[in-house]
Amino acid sequence: MQVNYTPQAMSAVFISFNQVHSEKVEYIMDYLKIRGFTWWEEVKGRGSDTGDPRKGSHTWPEMNSALITIIPTALTSKLLQVIENLDKTNKEVGIRAFVWNISRFY
């Protein structure tokens, strides 16, 4: 059996964001030429420090979305910088990104 290996260092980036940011996040993916990703349209959650709950309920009507993408590790710093800049425009809306190293893939 042949084992696949990564020809270059790859990272998984998980981005969780208020749905208000949906168009901006899609623009970021296009701007950075990140073609492959999986997008979850409605996810519930709450920020770890100051974020309000997003539950799609009468009390907390807003919702989040999330996406994950596997990209070259060299691109992660640029993606995180763009995400951080978007977050700084309106802290109350909320967007976060998390990175994992990918050791193998098919």
Coordinates of C-alpha atoms in Angstrom, one line a residue:
M1 CA 0.0 0.0 0.0
Q2 CA 1.3 3.4 -0.9
V3 CA 1.2 6.1 1.8
N4 CA 0.3 9.6 0.9
Y5 CA 2.4 12.4 2.3
T6 CA 2.2 16.1 2.1
P7 CA 4.6 17.6 -0.5
Q8 CA 4.5 20.9 1.4
A9 CA 3.5 21.9 4.9
M10 CA -0.3 22.2 5.1
S11 CA -2.6 23.6 7.8
A12 CA -6.3 23.4 8.6
V13 CA -7.9 26.7 9.4
F14 CA -11.3 26.7 11.1
I15 CA -13.1 30.1 11.0
S16 CA -16.2 30.7 13.1
F17 CA -18.1 34.0 12.5
N18 CA -21.3 35.9 12.9
Q19 CA -23.4 35.4 9.7
V20 CA -23.2 39.2 9.2
H21 CA -19.6 38.5 8.0
S22 CA -20.7 35.9 5.4
E23 CA -20.1 38.0 2.3
K24 CA -16.8 39.3 3.6
V25 CA -15.5 35.8 4.5
E26 CA -16.4 34.6 1.0
Y27 CA -14.6 37.6 -0.4
I28 CA -11.5 36.8 1.7
M29 CA -11.4 33.3 0.3
D30 CA -11.6 34.6 -3.2
Y31 CA -9.1 37.4 -2.6
L32 CA -6.5 34.9 -1.2
K33 CA -7.4 32.4 -3.9
I34 CA -8.4 29.8 -1.4
R35 CA -10.7 27.6 -3.5
G36 CA -11.4 24.6 -1.3
F37 CA -13.4 24.9 1.9
T38 CA -16.3 23.4 3.7
W39 CA -18.9 25.9 5.0
W40 CA -21.5 25.3 7.7
E41 CA -24.3 27.8 7.2
E42 CA -25.9 27.8 10.7
V43 CA -23.9 26.9 13.8
K44 CA -24.7 27.9 17.4
G45 CA -22.1 29.2 19.8
R46 CA -20.8 31.8 22.1
G47 CA -17.5 33.7 22.3
S48 CA -15.1 32.5 25.0
D49 CA -14.5 35.9 26.6
T50 CA -17.1 38.5 25.7
G51 CA -19.2 37.2 22.9
D52 CA -23.0 37.0 23.1
P53 CA -24.6 33.7 22.5
R54 CA -25.7 33.0 18.9
K55 CA -28.5 30.4 19.2
G56 CA -31.2 31.3 16.6
S57 CA -33.7 31.6 19.5
H58 CA -36.1 34.4 20.5
T59 CA -33.7 35.5 23.2
W60 CA -30.5 35.1 21.1
P61 CA -31.7 35.4 17.4
E62 CA -28.4 35.7 15.6
M63 CA -26.5 32.7 14.2
N64 CA -23.0 32.0 13.4
S65 CA -21.5 30.2 10.4
A66 CA -18.2 28.3 10.2
L67 CA -15.8 27.0 7.6
I68 CA -12.7 24.9 7.4
T69 CA -10.1 25.0 4.8
I70 CA -6.8 23.1 4.3
I71 CA -4.2 25.5 2.9
P72 CA -0.4 25.7 2.6
T73 CA 1.0 26.7 6.0
A74 CA 2.8 29.6 4.3
L75 CA -0.6 31.2 3.6
T76 CA -2.0 30.9 7.2
S77 CA -0.3 34.1 8.5
K78 CA -1.9 36.2 5.7
L79 CA -5.3 34.6 6.3
L80 CA -5.1 35.2 10.0
Q81 CA -4.1 38.8 9.5
V82 CA -7.0 39.5 7.2
I83 CA -9.4 37.8 9.7
E84 CA -8.0 39.9 12.5
N85 CA -8.4 43.1 10.5
L86 CA -12.0 42.2 9.8
D87 CA -12.6 41.5 13.5
K88 CA -11.1 44.9 14.5
T89 CA -13.7 46.7 12.3
N90 CA -16.5 45.5 14.7
K91 CA -15.6 43.5 17.8
E92 CA -19.2 43.0 18.7
V93 CA -20.0 41.0 15.6
G94 CA -17.3 38.5 16.1
I95 CA -15.0 36.3 14.0
R96 CA -12.2 33.9 15.1
A97 CA -9.8 31.6 13.3
F98 CA -8.0 28.5 14.6
V99 CA -5.1 26.6 13.0
W100 CA -4.1 23.0 13.1
N101 CA -1.1 21.3 11.4
I102 CA -2.0 18.6 8.9
S103 CA 0.4 15.7 8.8
R104 CA -1.3 13.6 6.2
F105 CA -4.2 13.8 3.7
Y106 CA -5.8 11.9 0.9

